[in-house]
XYZ file of C-alpha atoms in Angstrom:
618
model
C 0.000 0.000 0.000
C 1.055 2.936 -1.240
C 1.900 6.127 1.775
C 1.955 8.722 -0.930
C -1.520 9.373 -0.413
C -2.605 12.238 2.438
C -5.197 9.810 3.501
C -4.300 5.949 3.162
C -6.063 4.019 1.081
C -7.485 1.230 3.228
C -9.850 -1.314 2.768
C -13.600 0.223 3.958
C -15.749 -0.482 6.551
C -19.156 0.849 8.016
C -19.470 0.767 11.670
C -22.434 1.528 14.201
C -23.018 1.493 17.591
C -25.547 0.606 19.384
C -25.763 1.719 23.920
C -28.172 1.131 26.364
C -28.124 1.160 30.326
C -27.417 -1.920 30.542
C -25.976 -3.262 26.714
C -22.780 -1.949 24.191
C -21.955 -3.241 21.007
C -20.472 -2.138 17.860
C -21.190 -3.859 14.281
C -18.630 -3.926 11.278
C -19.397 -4.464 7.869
C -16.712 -4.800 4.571
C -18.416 -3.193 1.840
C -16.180 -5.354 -0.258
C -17.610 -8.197 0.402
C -20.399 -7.660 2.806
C -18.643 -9.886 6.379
C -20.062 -8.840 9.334
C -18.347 -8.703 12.640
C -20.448 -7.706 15.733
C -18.611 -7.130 19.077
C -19.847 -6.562 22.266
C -19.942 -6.317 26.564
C -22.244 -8.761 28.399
C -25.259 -7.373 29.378
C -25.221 -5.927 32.731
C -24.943 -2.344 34.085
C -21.556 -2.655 35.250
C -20.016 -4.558 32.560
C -17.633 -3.179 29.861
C -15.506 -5.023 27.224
C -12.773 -7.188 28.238
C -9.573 -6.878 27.471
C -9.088 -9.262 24.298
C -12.138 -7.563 22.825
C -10.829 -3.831 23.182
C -7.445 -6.081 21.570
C -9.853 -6.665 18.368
C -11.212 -3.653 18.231
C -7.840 -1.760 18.020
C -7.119 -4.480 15.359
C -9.727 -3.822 12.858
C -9.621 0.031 13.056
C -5.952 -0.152 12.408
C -6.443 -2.113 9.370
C -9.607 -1.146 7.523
C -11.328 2.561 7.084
C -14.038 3.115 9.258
C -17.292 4.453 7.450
C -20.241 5.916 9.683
C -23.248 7.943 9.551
C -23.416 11.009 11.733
C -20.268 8.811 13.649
C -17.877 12.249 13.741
C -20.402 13.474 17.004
C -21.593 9.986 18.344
C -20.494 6.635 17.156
C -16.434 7.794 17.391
C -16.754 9.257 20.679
C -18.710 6.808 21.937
C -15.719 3.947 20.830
C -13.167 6.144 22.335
C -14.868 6.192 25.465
C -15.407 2.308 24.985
C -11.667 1.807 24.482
C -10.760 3.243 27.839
C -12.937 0.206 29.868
C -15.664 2.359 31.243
C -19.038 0.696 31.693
C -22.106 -0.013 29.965
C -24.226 2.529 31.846
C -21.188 4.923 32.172
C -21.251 4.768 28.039
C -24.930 4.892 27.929
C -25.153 8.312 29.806
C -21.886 9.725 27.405
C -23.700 9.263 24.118
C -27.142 9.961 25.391
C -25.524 13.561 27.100
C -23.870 14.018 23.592
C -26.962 13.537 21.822
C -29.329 15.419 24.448
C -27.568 18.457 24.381
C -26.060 18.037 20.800
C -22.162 17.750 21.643
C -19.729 18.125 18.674
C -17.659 15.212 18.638
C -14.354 17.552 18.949
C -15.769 18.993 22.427
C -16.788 15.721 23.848
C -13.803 14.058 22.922
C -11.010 16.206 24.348
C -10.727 14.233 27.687
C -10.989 11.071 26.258
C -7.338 9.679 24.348
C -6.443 9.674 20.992
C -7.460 7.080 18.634
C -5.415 6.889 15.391
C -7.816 5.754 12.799
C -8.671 6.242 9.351
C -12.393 7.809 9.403
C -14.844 9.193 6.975
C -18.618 10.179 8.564
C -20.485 10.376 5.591
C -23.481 12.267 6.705
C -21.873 15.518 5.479
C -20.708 14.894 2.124
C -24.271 13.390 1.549
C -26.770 15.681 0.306
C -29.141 17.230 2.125
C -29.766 18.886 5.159
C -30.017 17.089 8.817
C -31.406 14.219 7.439
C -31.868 10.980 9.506
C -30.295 7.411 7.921
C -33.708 6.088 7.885
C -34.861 8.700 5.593
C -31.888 8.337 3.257
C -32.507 4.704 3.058
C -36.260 5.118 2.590
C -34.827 7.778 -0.755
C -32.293 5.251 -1.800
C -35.240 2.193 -1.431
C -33.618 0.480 1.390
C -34.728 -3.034 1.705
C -36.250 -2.523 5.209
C -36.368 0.753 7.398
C -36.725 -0.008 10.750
C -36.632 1.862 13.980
C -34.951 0.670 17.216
C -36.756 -1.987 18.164
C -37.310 -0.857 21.806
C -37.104 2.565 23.870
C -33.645 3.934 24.096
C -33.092 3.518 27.838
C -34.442 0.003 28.323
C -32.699 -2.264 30.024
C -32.467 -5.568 27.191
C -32.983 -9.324 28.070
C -30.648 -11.584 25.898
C -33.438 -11.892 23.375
C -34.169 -8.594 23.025
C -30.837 -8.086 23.161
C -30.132 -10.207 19.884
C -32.763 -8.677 18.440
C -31.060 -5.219 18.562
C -28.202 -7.326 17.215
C -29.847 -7.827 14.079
C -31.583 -3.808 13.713
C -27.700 -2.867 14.119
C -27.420 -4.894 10.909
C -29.499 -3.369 9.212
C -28.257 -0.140 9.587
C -25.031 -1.340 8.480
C -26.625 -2.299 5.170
C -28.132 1.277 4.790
C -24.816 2.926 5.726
C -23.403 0.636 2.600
C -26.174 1.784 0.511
C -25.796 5.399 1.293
C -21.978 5.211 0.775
C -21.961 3.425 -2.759
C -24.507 6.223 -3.918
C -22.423 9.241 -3.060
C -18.938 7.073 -3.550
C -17.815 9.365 -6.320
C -17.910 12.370 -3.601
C -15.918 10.399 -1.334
C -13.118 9.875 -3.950
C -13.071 13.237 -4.613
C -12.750 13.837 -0.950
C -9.267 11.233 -1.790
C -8.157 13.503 -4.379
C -8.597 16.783 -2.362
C -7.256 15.798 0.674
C -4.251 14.832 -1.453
C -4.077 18.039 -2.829
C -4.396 20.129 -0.044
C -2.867 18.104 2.455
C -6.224 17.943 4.778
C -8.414 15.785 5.589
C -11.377 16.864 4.078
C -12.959 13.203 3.974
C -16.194 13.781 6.182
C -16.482 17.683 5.271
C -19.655 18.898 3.045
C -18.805 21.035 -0.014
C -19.131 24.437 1.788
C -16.704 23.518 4.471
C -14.462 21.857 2.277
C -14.339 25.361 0.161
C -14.029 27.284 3.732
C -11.177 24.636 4.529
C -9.307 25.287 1.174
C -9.556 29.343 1.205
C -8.650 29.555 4.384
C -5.531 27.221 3.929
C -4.771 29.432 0.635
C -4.850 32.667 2.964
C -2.392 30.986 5.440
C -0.016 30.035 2.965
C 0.552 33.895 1.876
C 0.398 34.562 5.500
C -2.730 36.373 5.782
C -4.318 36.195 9.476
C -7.797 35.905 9.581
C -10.093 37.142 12.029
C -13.697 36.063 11.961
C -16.301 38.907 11.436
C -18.636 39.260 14.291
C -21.396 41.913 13.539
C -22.133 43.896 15.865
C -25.306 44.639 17.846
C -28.066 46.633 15.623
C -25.408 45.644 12.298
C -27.083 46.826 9.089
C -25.736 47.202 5.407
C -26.414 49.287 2.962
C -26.279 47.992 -0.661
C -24.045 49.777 -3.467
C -24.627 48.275 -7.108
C -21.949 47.681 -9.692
C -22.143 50.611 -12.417
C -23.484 48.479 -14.878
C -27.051 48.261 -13.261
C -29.992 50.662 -14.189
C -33.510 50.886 -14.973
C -35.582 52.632 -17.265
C -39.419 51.981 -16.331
C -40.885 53.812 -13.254
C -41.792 50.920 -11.224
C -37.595 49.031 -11.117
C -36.272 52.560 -11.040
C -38.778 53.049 -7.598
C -37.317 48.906 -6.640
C -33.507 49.878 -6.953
C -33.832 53.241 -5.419
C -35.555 51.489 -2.636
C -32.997 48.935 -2.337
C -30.569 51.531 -2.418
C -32.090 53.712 0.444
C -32.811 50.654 2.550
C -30.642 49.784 5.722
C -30.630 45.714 5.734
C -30.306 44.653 8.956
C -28.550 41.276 10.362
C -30.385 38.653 12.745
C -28.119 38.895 16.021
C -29.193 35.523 16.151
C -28.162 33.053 13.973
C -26.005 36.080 11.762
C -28.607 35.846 8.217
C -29.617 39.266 6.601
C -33.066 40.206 7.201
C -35.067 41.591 4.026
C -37.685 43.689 4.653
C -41.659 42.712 3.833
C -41.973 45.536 1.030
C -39.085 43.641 -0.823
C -41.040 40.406 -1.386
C -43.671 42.279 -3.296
C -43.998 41.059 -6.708
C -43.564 43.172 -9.825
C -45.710 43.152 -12.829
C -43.227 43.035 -15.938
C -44.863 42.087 -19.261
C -47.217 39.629 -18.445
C -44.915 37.906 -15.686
C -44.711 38.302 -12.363
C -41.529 38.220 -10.353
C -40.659 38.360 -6.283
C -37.094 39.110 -5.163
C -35.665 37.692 -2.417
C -32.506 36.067 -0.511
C -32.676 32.778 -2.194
C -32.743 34.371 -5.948
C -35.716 36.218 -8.046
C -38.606 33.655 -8.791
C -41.152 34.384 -11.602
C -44.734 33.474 -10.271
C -46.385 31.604 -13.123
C -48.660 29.023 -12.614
C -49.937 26.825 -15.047
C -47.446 27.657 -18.246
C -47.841 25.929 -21.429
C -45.388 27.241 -24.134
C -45.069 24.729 -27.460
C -42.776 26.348 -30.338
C -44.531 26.362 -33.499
C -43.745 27.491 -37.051
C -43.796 30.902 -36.136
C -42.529 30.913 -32.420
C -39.634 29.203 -30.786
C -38.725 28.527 -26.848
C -35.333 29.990 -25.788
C -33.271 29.928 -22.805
C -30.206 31.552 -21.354
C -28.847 30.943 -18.145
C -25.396 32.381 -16.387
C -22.613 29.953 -16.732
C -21.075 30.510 -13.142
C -22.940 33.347 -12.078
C -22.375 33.587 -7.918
C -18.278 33.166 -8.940
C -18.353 35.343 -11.951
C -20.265 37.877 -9.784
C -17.526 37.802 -7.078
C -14.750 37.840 -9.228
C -15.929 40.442 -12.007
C -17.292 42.994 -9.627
C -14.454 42.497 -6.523
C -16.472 41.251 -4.097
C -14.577 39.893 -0.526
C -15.363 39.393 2.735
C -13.901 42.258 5.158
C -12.814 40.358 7.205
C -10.182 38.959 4.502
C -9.748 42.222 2.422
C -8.813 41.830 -1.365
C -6.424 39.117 -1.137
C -9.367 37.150 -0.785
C -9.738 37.958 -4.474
C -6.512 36.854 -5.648
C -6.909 33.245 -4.154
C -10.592 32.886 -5.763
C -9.557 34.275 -8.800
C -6.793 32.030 -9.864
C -8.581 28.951 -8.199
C -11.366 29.930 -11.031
C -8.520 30.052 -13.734
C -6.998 26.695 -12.875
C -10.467 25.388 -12.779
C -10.521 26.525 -16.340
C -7.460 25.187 -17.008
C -7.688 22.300 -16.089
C -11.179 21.484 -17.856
C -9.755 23.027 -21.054
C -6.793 19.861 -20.201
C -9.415 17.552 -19.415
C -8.064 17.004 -16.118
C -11.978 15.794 -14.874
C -10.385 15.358 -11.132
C -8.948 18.599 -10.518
C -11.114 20.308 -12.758
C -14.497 19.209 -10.487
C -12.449 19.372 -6.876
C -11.998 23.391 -7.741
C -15.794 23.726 -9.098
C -16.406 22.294 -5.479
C -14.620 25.136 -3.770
C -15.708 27.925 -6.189
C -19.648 27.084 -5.842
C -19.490 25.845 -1.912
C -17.357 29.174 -0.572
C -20.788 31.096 -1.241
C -22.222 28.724 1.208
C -20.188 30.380 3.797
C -20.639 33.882 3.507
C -23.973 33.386 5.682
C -23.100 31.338 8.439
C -21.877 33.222 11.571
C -19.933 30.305 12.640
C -17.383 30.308 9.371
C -13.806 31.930 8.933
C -15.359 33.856 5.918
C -18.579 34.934 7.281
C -19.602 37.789 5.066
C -23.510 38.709 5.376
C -22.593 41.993 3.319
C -21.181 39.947 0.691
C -23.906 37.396 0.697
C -26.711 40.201 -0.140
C -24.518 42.273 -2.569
C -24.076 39.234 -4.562
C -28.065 37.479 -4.163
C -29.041 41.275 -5.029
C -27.221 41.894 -7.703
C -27.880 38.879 -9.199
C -31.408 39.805 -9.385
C -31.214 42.900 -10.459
C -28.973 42.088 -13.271
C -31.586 39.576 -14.686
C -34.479 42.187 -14.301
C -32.263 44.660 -16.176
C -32.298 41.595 -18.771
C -35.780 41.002 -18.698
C -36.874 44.691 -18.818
C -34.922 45.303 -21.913
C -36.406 42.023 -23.662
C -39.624 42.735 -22.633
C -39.667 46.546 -23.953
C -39.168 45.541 -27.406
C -42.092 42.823 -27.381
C -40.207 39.903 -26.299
C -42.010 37.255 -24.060
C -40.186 36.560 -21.004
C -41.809 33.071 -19.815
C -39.835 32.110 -16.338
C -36.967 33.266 -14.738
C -34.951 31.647 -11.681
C -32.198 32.591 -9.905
C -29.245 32.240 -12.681
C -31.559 32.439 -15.874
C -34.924 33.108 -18.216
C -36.981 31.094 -20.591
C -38.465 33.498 -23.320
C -40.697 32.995 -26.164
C -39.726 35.055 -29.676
C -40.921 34.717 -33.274
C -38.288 33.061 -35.446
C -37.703 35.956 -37.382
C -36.718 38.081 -34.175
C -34.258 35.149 -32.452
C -31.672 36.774 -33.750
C -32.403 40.310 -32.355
C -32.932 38.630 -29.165
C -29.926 36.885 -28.873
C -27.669 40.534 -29.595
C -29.585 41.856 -26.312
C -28.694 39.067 -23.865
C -25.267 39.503 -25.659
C -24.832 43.537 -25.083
C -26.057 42.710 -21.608
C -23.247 40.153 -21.307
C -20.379 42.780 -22.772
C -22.590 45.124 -20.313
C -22.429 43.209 -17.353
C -19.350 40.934 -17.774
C -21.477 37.603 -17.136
C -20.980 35.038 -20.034
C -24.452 33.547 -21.083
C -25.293 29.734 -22.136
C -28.056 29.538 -24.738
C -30.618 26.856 -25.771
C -33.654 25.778 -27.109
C -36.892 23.939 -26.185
C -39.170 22.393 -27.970
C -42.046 22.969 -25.101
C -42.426 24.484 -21.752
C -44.696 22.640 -18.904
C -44.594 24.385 -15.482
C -46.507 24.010 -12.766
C -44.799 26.919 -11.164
C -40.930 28.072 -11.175
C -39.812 25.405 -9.633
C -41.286 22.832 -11.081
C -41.298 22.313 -14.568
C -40.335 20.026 -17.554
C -38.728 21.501 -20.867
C -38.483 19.355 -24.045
C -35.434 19.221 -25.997
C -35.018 17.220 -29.159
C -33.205 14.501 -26.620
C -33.947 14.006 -22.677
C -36.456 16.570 -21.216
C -35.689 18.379 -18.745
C -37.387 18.503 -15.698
C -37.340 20.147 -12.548
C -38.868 19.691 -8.896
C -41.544 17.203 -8.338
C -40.979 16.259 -12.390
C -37.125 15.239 -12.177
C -35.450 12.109 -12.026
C -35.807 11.014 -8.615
C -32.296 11.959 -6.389
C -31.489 11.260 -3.091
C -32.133 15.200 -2.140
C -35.523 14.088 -1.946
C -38.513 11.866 -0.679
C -39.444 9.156 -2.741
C -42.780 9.992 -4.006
C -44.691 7.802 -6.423
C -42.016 7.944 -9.436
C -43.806 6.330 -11.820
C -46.462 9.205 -12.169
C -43.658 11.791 -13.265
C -42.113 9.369 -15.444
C -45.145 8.335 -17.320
C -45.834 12.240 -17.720
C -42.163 12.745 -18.855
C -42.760 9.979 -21.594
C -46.326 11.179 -22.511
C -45.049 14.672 -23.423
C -41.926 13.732 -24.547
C -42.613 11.097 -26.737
C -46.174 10.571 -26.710
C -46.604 7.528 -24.881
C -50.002 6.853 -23.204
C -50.024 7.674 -19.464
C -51.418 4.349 -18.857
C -49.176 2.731 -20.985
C -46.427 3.703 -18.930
C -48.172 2.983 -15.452
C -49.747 -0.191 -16.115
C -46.460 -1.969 -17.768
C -44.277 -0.816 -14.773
C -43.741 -4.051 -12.867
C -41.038 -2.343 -10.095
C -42.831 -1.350 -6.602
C -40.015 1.206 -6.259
C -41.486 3.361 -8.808
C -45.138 3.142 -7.023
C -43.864 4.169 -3.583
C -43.845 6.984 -1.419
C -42.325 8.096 1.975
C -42.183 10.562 4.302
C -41.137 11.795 7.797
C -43.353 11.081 10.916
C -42.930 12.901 13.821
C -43.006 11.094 16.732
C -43.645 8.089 14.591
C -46.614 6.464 12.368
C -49.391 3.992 12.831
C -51.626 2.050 10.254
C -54.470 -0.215 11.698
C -52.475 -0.029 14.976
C -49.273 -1.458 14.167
C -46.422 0.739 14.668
C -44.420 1.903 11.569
C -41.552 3.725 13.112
C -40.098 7.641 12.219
C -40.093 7.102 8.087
C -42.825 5.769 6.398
C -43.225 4.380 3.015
C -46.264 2.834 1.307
C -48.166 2.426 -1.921
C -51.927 3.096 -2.677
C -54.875 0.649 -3.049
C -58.004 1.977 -3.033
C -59.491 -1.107 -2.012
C -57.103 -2.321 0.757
C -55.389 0.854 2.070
C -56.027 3.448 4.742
C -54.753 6.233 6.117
C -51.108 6.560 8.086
C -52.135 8.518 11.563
C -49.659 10.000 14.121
C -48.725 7.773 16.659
C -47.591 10.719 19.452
C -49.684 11.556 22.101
C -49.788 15.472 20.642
C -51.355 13.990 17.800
C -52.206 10.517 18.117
C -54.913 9.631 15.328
C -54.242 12.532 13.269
C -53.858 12.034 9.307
C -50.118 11.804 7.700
C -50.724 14.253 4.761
C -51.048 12.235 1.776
C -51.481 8.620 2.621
C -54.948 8.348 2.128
C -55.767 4.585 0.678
C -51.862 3.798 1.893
C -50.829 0.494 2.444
C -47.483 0.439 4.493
C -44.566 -1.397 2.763
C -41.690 -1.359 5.048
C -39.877 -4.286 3.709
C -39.299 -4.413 0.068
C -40.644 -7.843 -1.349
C -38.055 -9.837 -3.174
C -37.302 -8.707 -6.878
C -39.553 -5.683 -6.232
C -42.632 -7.320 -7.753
C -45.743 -5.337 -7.924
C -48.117 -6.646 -4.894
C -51.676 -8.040 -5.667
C -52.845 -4.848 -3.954
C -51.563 -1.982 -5.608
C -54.141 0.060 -7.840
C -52.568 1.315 -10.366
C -55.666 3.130 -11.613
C -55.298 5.535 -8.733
C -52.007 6.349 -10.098
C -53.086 6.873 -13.925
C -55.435 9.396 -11.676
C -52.634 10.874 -9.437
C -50.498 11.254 -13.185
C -53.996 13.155 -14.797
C -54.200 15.609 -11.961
C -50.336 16.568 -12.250
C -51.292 16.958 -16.296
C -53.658 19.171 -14.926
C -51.629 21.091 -12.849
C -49.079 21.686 -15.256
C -51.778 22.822 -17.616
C -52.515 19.790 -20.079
C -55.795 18.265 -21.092
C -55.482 14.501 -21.843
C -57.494 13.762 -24.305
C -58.024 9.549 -23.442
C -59.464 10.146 -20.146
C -62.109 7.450 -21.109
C -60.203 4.356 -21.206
C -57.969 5.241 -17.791
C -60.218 3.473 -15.007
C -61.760 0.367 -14.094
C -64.178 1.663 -11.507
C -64.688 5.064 -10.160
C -62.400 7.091 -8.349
């Protein structure tokens, strides 16, 4: 094995841990080829492992790489503290302190002594925001979610205590499913960690970025000291030259923006836009409402088909947060223009090294580039910049309106517009007039615009949308290809709407020759944990729909015990996957030809068949 590497290359593990008052074990599983190995203390408040098992312990993490979920705050800690002898109950009321009062695993580690292992927690580089294992593996079709199988702080007999055994294994296998689906952004994490000399293994993109900037600043020996805003902090906005306005009502918007004092949440550190600002504005015959997160048009219901006399365009900002940055000197304070000179020439070897067709280095510096934005609004980060967050969100949007006013004043339909980029509709004899506007606002603005064409335009609002190109559609929101950023929810209506307007395929075509249950699910959250026909489903539900079998999934919590989980009328809980993912007998796939009609709906579309859909009434 090579030692060239910042972070050896060892063969990979996943590891959990499961504690109790009176129970401690830990479960290993090779992803390579799927051996378990379960160790643990005999049951018994005051028991703890013996010595040949702490022995094995030490063996296997010195050989293999240690893979957990959310394991940087609990599961690591927790085997540090299990390495040092201590007791069952004495590591039951460590981990249950760390997760009570939500411990980082560097503070509750400090007293405890140093384990040299090779680690990766993969709940960070995963996408998605604080979101449980369970839910991932209900997103990435798990073959059974399960919950602990008994209160937290229960005392186990042997059998229950096997039984625990085997939930631990199951988590193991979701922790393996979890890692193979984001493996690519783990060897990336290799290849960065290389490069920078870091360990940037179980860091998400935006702290990777904040790791890498900051490490750039030290080399040049820039100090940096992290902005704290003071009390009653407020910024006032100052535009780039570039941006103006000719109609009454964005003139009134950007002097308003200009005269307004934006004040910053003492709390948590975010800027704080005023009400007035989210007030949409009329421009053609689109609405649009600025705010933090980017300008969002406000259509509803948008059909747009190109014809012979009418095409679909698009142009979105290759870049645009970076170019913004870079092109108009933005920098955190805090850092002063150097800050510049580091982002700037990690953007040009990014370039470079595309142009070379270096893929590695090439997508390691789009990571930092995109993910340093992150950073500019959280309090806690070396580059906290909440000035530089709203110049940049602000003049984003005002740069597009600029774009949209002028395309609009000369006749030209402006369809949608989000965050980076608009969808217009222009006669074919006028696409070239177009195009020399978004160009002169390029030159104008210094932002370089990609450009293409759609054959049709189906939104059911901004966010959600599918556009036809000649190849794949695109699709957006509830319409995509499902991802692991969100829940699973009955895939096989958005694909059979996909295929009906891309290629004309029947809607229940589609549905009815599906034979993969994975495509008829959905799941969701439960707080406090779900019931159906009194049998406890645990904190992540999935199920399908039968008209005739299911029911709905109620609360079971005491706050709302018997309530409705939104959505799972006619459910029928399916917590275990059956084997080859056949279709049960009790699915009803007419409800989902129904389900797919009312999306049609939404998005605008009549289907013309609706006679030949159902077997029954709905």
């Amino acid at each position: 094995m090579s030692n060239n590497h910042y972070i050896l290359r060892k063969p990979k593990v996943v590891f959990d841990i499961e504690s109790g008052p009176n129970h401690w074990h830990i479960g290993f599983k090779s992803i390579e080829n799927g051996k378990v190995v379960q160790i643990e203390t005999p049951l018994g408040r005051d028991e703890s492992l013996s010595k040949q098992d702490i022995k094995r312990l030490r063996s296997i993490i010195s050989k293999y790489t240690i893979i957990g979920f959310n394991s940087e705050n609990y599961d690591l800690p927790v085997l540090r503290k299990a390495l040092t002898g201590v007791t069952n109950y004495e590591l039951f009321k460590f981990g249950s302190n760390i997760i009570e009062k939500g411990i980082p695993g560097w503070a509750s580690s400090k007293t405890l002594p140093f384990l040299r292992c090779t680690h990766i927690d993969i709940s960070l580089p995963a996408p998605g925001v604080m979101i449980s294992l369970k839910k991932y593996g209900a997103r990435l079709h798990a073959p059974k979610l399960q919950d602990l199988p008994f209160e937290f702080d229960k005392e186990l007999t042997e059998e229950e205590h096997e039984l625990n055994k085997i939930y631990n294994i199951n988590d193991l296998d979701t922790t393996i499913i979890l890692y193979k689906y984001i493996e690519k952004a783990i060897d990336l994490r290799y290849v960065m960690s290389d490069q920078y000399k870091m360990d940037l293994m179980s860091k998400g993109d935006a702290q990777i970025a904040e790791a890498v900037i900051v490490a750039e600043l030290q080399k040049k020996g820039i100090t940096i000291e992290k902005f704290k805003a003071p009390k009653n902090y407020s910024i006032k906005y100052t535009p780039p030259k570039c941006i103006g306005f000719t109609s009454d009502k964005l003139c009134e918007l950007f002097d308003r923006i200009l005269n307004e004092d934006f004040k910053v949440n003492s709390g948590n550190g975010s800027v704080i836009l005023p009400k007035w600002i989210g007030t949409p504005i009329l421009i053609g015959k689109t609405k649009y409402k600025v705010g933090i997160g980017g300008i969002h048009s406000q259509e509803k219901k948008l059909v747009a088909v190109a014809d012979e006399d009418y095409i679909i365009k698009n142009a979105d900002v290759a870049s645009y947060y970076p170019s913004m940055i870079i092109e108009y000197g933005f920098y955190p304070k805090s850092i002063g223009k150097q800050f510049l000179n580091i982002y700037s020439d990690i953007k040009k070897t990014r370039l470079a090294a595309k142009k070379s067709r270096d893929a590695e280095k090439s997508e390691s510096l789009k990571l930092v580039l995109n993910g340093t934005f992150g950073k500019f609004g959280s309090k806690y980060s070396k580059i906290y910049a909440p000035d530089l967050m709203l110049h940049v969100t602000l003049t984003g949007q005002l740069l597009l309106l600029m774009l949209i006013e002028e395309l609009e004043d000369v006749g030209i339909e402006i369809l949608s517009s989000n965050t980076d980029g608009i969808e217009y509709k222009v006669h074919r004899s006028r696409e070239e007039e177009a195009e020399e506007i978004i160009n002169n606002w390029s030159k104008r603005t210094k932002m370089d615009m990609e450009h293409g064409t759609y054959n049709a335009l189906y939104a059911r609002d901004v966010n959600n949308y599918i556009a036809l190109y000649n190849k794949e559609p695109k699709a957006k929101g509830a319409y995509s290809i499902p991802d692991i950023r969100k829940d699973a929810e009955f895939q096989i209506v958005y694909r059979a709407i996909r295929e009906y307007l891309h290629k004309q395929i029947p809607i229940e075509k589609t549905i009815r020759e599906c034979d993969d249950v994975r495509e008829f699910i959905a799941c969701k959250n439960v707080s406090g944990g779900g019931e159906w026909r009194g049998e406890k489903l645990g904190k992540v539900v999935r199920w399908y729909y039968s008209r005739k079998y299911g029911e709905q999934i109620t609360y079971s919590k005491e706050a709302k015990r018997g309530h409705k989980v939104a959505t799972t009328d006619f459910a029928v809980p399916i917590m275990q996957l059956p084997d080859n993912f056949e279709i049960p007998e009790m699915l009803d796939k007419n409800y989902y030809i129904y389900l797919a009609l009312k999306h049609l709906e939404a998005l605008g579309v009549d289907y013309l068949d609706e006679s030949i859909l159902y077997e029954g009434e709905l």
